[in-house]
Amino acid sequence: MATKSTTSPQGTTIEKKPVKFSNLLVGAGMNMFEVTTAGQPLEVVKTTMAANRSDTFANAMARIWGRGGFLGFYQGLIPWAWIEASTKGAVLLFVASEAEYYAKTFGANDFGAGIAGGMTGGVAQAYATMGFCTCMKTVEITKHKLAAQGVKPPSTWATFADIYRKEGIRGINRGVNAVAIRQTTNWGSRFGLSRLAEMAIRRATGKEEGQKLTGWEKVMASGIGGGLSAWNQPIEVIRVEMQSKTDDPKRPKNLTVGKTLRYIYSENGIRGLYRGVTPRIGLSVWQTICMVALGDMAKEAVEKLTGEKVTAKH
């Protein structure tokens, strides 16, 4: 695929690099590894705490263990987390590449174009693949009350079919607007905060702009950016509440993002909106370690497999 180029308002040449199969393969492979190891257990703990906001961390762990022992920490992994992990990177790369290119044609600098690309790609992720996957993962994690009552819960596909039959596309995408808000603020803040952390590390270590950071410095910068981007945890708690199958007679019908925010605040206050933030920070750090520390090994393996040079920055 040829590289597309144009001229910016400042007179500089802007190139849009093609999205390569090798880049998509690296992203999907690393996402699959991340979620199948520690990623899904952290996701399950985070979701359980957000759905059961009176639980402590220890209560949430006991609740998950009671659902299925060790395997309880992997509820929702197959197929929903795997579908999400294997597709969201491709959506992000395609859309972010286009958005970043067009932002530059309107005069944005590299930093601003990077944020615009990430935020636009995050919205596309939500509506293309993450909306129904996060909804089904949350349903799987929060429908445990049937088992507690001695009733065998339906299979994941039976649950999916039942929701689709009763509520259609809107039902399996419940909470997708909250996912879109989470993703766009995630990518925008993670990109900006990671860049600020890199600048601070360069100053502390005496490195000049453009000089490569070591592996541990990259992990530290990305980890700080990922951890601090958890400031938007209220959106994540809202998303979980909108998608949750936990029974609550006080919960309003036909939840919107605004209605859910008011409901959670009235029931649990400001602390309720930050339930699950600790495992979410842990999840961000684990994602960073996978993407940065294992990225070079993954790139090398994919380059040998496909014969293409991997250019994506994961």
Coordinates of N, CA and C in Angstrom, one line a residue, residues 76-197:
G76 N -16.0 -14.4 31.5 CA -16.1 -13.4 30.5 C -14.9 -13.4 29.5
L77 N -13.9 -14.3 29.8 CA -12.7 -14.3 29.0 C -13.0 -14.8 27.6
I78 N -13.7 -16.0 27.6 CA -14.0 -16.7 26.3 C -15.5 -16.6 26.1
P79 N -16.1 -16.0 25.0 CA -15.3 -15.5 23.9 C -15.1 -13.9 24.0
W80 N -15.8 -13.3 24.9 CA -15.9 -11.8 24.8 C -14.6 -11.1 25.0
A81 N -13.8 -11.4 26.0 CA -12.6 -10.7 26.2 C -11.6 -11.0 25.0
W82 N -11.6 -12.2 24.5 CA -10.8 -12.6 23.4 C -11.2 -11.8 22.1
I83 N -12.5 -11.7 21.9 CA -13.0 -11.0 20.7 C -12.5 -9.5 20.8
E84 N -12.7 -8.9 22.0 CA -12.3 -7.5 22.2 C -10.8 -7.3 22.0
A85 N -10.0 -8.2 22.6 CA -8.6 -8.1 22.5 C -8.1 -8.2 21.1
S86 N -8.6 -9.1 20.3 CA -8.1 -9.4 19.0 C -8.6 -8.4 17.9
T87 N -9.6 -7.6 18.3 CA -10.1 -6.6 17.3 C -9.9 -5.2 17.6
K88 N -9.8 -4.8 18.9 CA -9.8 -3.4 19.2 C -8.5 -2.7 18.8
G89 N -7.4 -3.4 18.7 CA -6.2 -2.8 18.2 C -6.2 -2.4 16.8
A90 N -6.9 -3.3 15.9 CA -7.0 -3.0 14.5 C -7.8 -1.8 14.3
V91 N -9.0 -1.7 15.0 CA -9.8 -0.5 14.9 C -9.1 0.7 15.3
L92 N -8.4 0.7 16.4 CA -7.6 1.9 16.8 C -6.6 2.3 15.8
L93 N -5.8 1.3 15.3 CA -4.7 1.7 14.4 C -5.3 2.3 13.1
F94 N -6.3 1.7 12.5 CA -6.9 2.3 11.3 C -7.5 3.7 11.5
V95 N -8.3 3.8 12.5 CA -9.0 5.1 12.7 C -8.0 6.2 13.2
A96 N -7.2 5.8 14.1 CA -6.2 6.8 14.7 C -5.3 7.3 13.6
S97 N -4.9 6.4 12.7 CA -4.0 6.8 11.6 C -4.6 7.8 10.7
E98 N -5.9 7.6 10.4 CA -6.7 8.6 9.5 C -6.9 9.9 10.3
A99 N -7.3 9.8 11.5 CA -7.6 11.0 12.3 C -6.3 11.8 12.5
E100 N -5.2 11.2 12.8 CA -4.0 11.9 13.1 C -3.5 12.6 11.8
Y101 N -3.7 11.9 10.7 CA -3.3 12.5 9.4 C -4.1 13.7 9.1
Y102 N -5.4 13.6 9.2 CA -6.3 14.8 8.9 C -6.1 15.9 9.9
A103 N -5.8 15.6 11.1 CA -5.5 16.7 12.1 C -4.3 17.5 11.7
K104 N -3.3 16.8 11.2 CA -2.1 17.5 10.8 C -2.3 18.3 9.5
T105 N -3.2 17.9 8.7 CA -3.6 18.7 7.5 C -4.3 20.0 7.9
F106 N -4.9 20.0 9.1 CA -5.5 21.2 9.6 C -4.6 22.1 10.4
G107 N -3.3 21.7 10.5 CA -2.3 22.5 11.2 C -1.9 22.0 12.6
A108 N -2.4 20.9 13.1 CA -2.1 20.4 14.4 C -0.6 19.9 14.4
N109 N 0.0 20.1 15.6 CA 1.4 19.6 15.7 C 1.4 18.1 16.0
D110 N 2.5 17.4 16.1 CA 2.6 16.0 16.4 C 1.8 15.6 17.7
F111 N 2.1 16.4 18.7 CA 1.5 16.1 20.0 C -0.1 16.2 19.9
G112 N -0.6 17.3 19.4 CA -2.0 17.5 19.3 C -2.7 16.5 18.3
A113 N -2.0 16.2 17.2 CA -2.5 15.2 16.3 C -2.5 13.8 16.9
G114 N -1.5 13.5 17.7 CA -1.5 12.2 18.4 C -2.7 12.0 19.4
I115 N -3.0 13.1 20.1 CA -4.1 13.1 21.1 C -5.4 12.9 20.3
A116 N -5.6 13.7 19.2 CA -6.8 13.7 18.4 C -7.0 12.3 17.8
G117 N -5.9 11.7 17.3 CA -5.9 10.3 16.7 C -6.4 9.3 17.7
G118 N -5.7 9.4 18.9 CA -6.1 8.4 20.0 C -7.5 8.5 20.5
M119 N -8.0 9.8 20.6 CA -9.3 10.0 21.1 C -10.4 9.5 20.1
T120 N -10.1 9.8 18.8 CA -11.0 9.4 17.8 C -11.0 7.9 17.6
G121 N -9.8 7.3 17.7 CA -9.7 5.9 17.7 C -10.4 5.2 18.8
G122 N -10.4 5.8 20.0 CA -11.0 5.3 21.2 C -12.5 5.2 21.0
V123 N -13.1 6.3 20.4 CA -14.6 6.3 20.2 C -14.9 5.2 19.2
A124 N -14.1 5.1 18.1 CA -14.4 4.0 17.1 C -14.3 2.6 17.8
Q125 N -13.4 2.4 18.7 CA -13.3 1.1 19.4 C -14.6 0.8 20.1
A126 N -15.1 1.8 20.8 CA -16.3 1.6 21.6 C -17.5 1.1 20.7
Y127 N -17.7 1.9 19.6 CA -18.9 1.6 18.8 C -18.7 0.4 17.9
A128 N -17.5 0.1 17.5 CA -17.3 -1.0 16.6 C -17.2 -2.4 17.2
T129 N -16.5 -2.4 18.4 CA -16.2 -3.8 19.0 C -16.3 -3.8 20.5
M130 N -15.9 -2.8 21.2 CA -15.8 -2.9 22.6 C -17.2 -2.8 23.3
G131 N -18.2 -2.1 22.7 CA -19.5 -1.9 23.3 C -20.1 -3.2 23.7
F132 N -20.4 -4.1 22.7 CA -21.1 -5.3 23.0 C -20.2 -6.3 23.8
C133 N -18.8 -6.2 23.6 CA -17.9 -7.1 24.4 C -17.9 -6.8 25.8
T134 N -17.8 -5.5 26.2 CA -17.8 -5.1 27.6 C -19.2 -5.4 28.2
C135 N -20.2 -5.2 27.4 CA -21.6 -5.5 28.0 C -21.7 -6.9 28.3
M136 N -21.3 -7.8 27.4 CA -21.4 -9.2 27.7 C -20.5 -9.7 28.8
K137 N -19.3 -9.1 28.9 CA -18.3 -9.5 30.0 C -19.0 -9.1 31.3
T138 N -19.6 -7.9 31.4 CA -20.2 -7.5 32.6 C -21.4 -8.3 33.0
V139 N -22.2 -8.7 32.0 CA -23.3 -9.6 32.2 C -22.8 -10.9 32.8
E140 N -21.7 -11.5 32.2 CA -21.2 -12.7 32.7 C -20.7 -12.6 34.2
I141 N -20.1 -11.5 34.5 CA -19.5 -11.3 35.8 C -20.5 -11.1 36.9
T142 N -21.7 -10.4 36.5 CA -22.6 -10.0 37.5 C -23.9 -10.8 37.5
K143 N -24.0 -11.9 36.7 CA -25.2 -12.7 36.8 C -25.2 -13.9 37.8
H144 N -24.2 -13.8 38.7 CA -23.9 -14.9 39.6 C -25.1 -15.2 40.6
K145 N -26.0 -14.3 40.7 CA -27.1 -14.6 41.7 C -27.9 -15.8 41.4
L146 N -28.0 -16.1 40.1 CA -28.8 -17.3 39.8 C -28.1 -18.6 40.4
A147 N -26.8 -18.6 40.3 CA -26.0 -19.8 40.9 C -26.2 -19.8 42.4
A148 N -26.2 -18.6 43.0 CA -26.3 -18.6 44.5 C -27.7 -19.1 44.9
Q149 N -28.7 -19.0 44.0 CA -30.0 -19.4 44.4 C -30.2 -20.9 44.0
G150 N -29.2 -21.6 43.5 CA -29.3 -23.0 43.1 C -29.7 -23.2 41.7
V151 N -29.9 -22.2 40.9 CA -30.3 -22.3 39.6 C -29.1 -22.3 38.7
K152 N -29.0 -23.2 37.7 CA -27.9 -23.2 36.8 C -28.0 -22.1 35.8
P153 N -27.0 -21.1 35.8 CA -27.0 -20.0 34.9 C -27.0 -20.5 33.4
P154 N -27.6 -19.8 32.5 CA -27.6 -20.1 31.1 C -26.2 -19.9 30.6
S155 N -25.8 -20.6 29.5 CA -24.5 -20.4 28.8 C -24.4 -19.0 28.3
T156 N -23.1 -18.6 28.0 CA -22.9 -17.2 27.5 C -23.6 -16.9 26.3
W157 N -23.7 -18.0 25.3 CA -24.4 -17.7 24.1 C -25.9 -17.7 24.3
A158 N -26.4 -18.5 25.2 CA -27.8 -18.4 25.5 C -28.2 -17.0 26.1
T159 N -27.3 -16.5 27.0 CA -27.5 -15.2 27.5 C -27.5 -14.1 26.4
F160 N -26.5 -14.2 25.5 CA -26.4 -13.3 24.4 C -27.7 -13.3 23.6
A161 N -28.2 -14.5 23.2 CA -29.4 -14.7 22.4 C -30.6 -14.2 23.1
D162 N -30.7 -14.4 24.4 CA -31.9 -13.9 25.2 C -31.9 -12.4 25.2
I163 N -30.8 -11.7 25.4 CA -30.7 -10.3 25.5 C -31.1 -9.7 24.1
Y164 N -30.5 -10.3 23.0 CA -30.8 -9.9 21.7 C -32.2 -10.0 21.3
R165 N -32.8 -11.2 21.7 CA -34.2 -11.4 21.4 C -35.2 -10.4 22.1
K166 N -34.8 -10.1 23.3 CA -35.7 -9.2 24.1 C -35.4 -7.7 23.8
E167 N -34.2 -7.3 23.5 CA -33.8 -5.9 23.4 C -33.1 -5.5 22.2
G168 N -32.8 -6.5 21.3 CA -32.1 -6.2 20.0 C -30.7 -5.7 20.2
I169 N -30.3 -4.9 19.2 CA -28.9 -4.4 19.1 C -28.6 -3.5 20.3
R170 N -29.6 -2.7 20.7 CA -29.5 -1.8 21.8 C -29.2 -2.5 23.1
G171 N -29.8 -3.7 23.3 CA -29.6 -4.5 24.5 C -28.2 -5.0 24.7
I172 N -27.6 -5.5 23.6 CA -26.2 -6.0 23.7 C -25.2 -4.9 23.6
N173 N -25.6 -3.7 23.3 CA -24.7 -2.6 23.4 C -25.0 -1.6 24.5
R174 N -25.8 -2.1 25.5 CA -26.1 -1.2 26.6 C -24.8 -0.6 27.2
G175 N -24.8 0.7 27.5 CA -23.7 1.3 28.1 C -22.6 1.7 27.1
V176 N -22.9 1.6 25.8 CA -21.8 1.9 24.8 C -21.4 3.3 24.8
N177 N -22.4 4.2 25.1 CA -22.0 5.7 25.2 C -21.0 5.9 26.3
A178 N -21.2 5.2 27.4 CA -20.2 5.4 28.6 C -18.9 4.8 28.2
V179 N -18.9 3.7 27.4 CA -17.6 3.1 26.9 C -16.9 4.0 26.0
A180 N -17.7 4.7 25.1 CA -17.1 5.7 24.2 C -16.4 6.9 25.0
I181 N -17.1 7.4 26.0 CA -16.6 8.5 26.8 C -15.3 8.0 27.5
R182 N -15.4 6.8 28.1 CA -14.2 6.2 28.8 C -13.0 6.1 27.8
Q183 N -13.2 5.5 26.6 CA -12.1 5.3 25.7 C -11.5 6.6 25.2
T184 N -12.4 7.5 24.8 CA -11.8 8.8 24.3 C -11.0 9.6 25.3
T185 N -11.5 9.6 26.6 CA -10.8 10.3 27.7 C -9.5 9.5 28.1
N186 N -9.7 8.1 28.0 CA -8.5 7.3 28.3 C -7.4 7.6 27.4
W187 N -7.6 7.5 26.1 CA -6.5 7.6 25.1 C -6.0 9.0 25.1
G188 N -6.9 10.0 25.2 CA -6.4 11.4 25.2 C -5.5 11.7 26.4
S189 N -5.9 11.3 27.6 CA -5.2 11.6 28.9 C -3.9 10.7 28.9
R190 N -4.1 9.4 28.5 CA -2.9 8.5 28.6 C -1.8 9.0 27.7
F191 N -2.1 9.4 26.5 CA -1.1 9.9 25.6 C -0.4 11.2 26.1
G192 N -1.3 12.1 26.6 CA -0.7 13.4 27.1 C 0.1 13.2 28.4
L193 N -0.4 12.4 29.3 CA 0.3 12.2 30.6 C 1.5 11.3 30.4
S194 N 1.5 10.4 29.5 CA 2.7 9.6 29.2 C 3.8 10.5 28.6
R195 N 3.4 11.4 27.7 CA 4.4 12.3 27.1 C 5.0 13.2 28.2
L196 N 4.2 13.7 29.1 CA 4.7 14.6 30.2 C 5.6 13.8 31.1
A197 N 5.3 12.5 31.4 CA 6.2 11.7 32.2 C 7.5 11.4 31.5

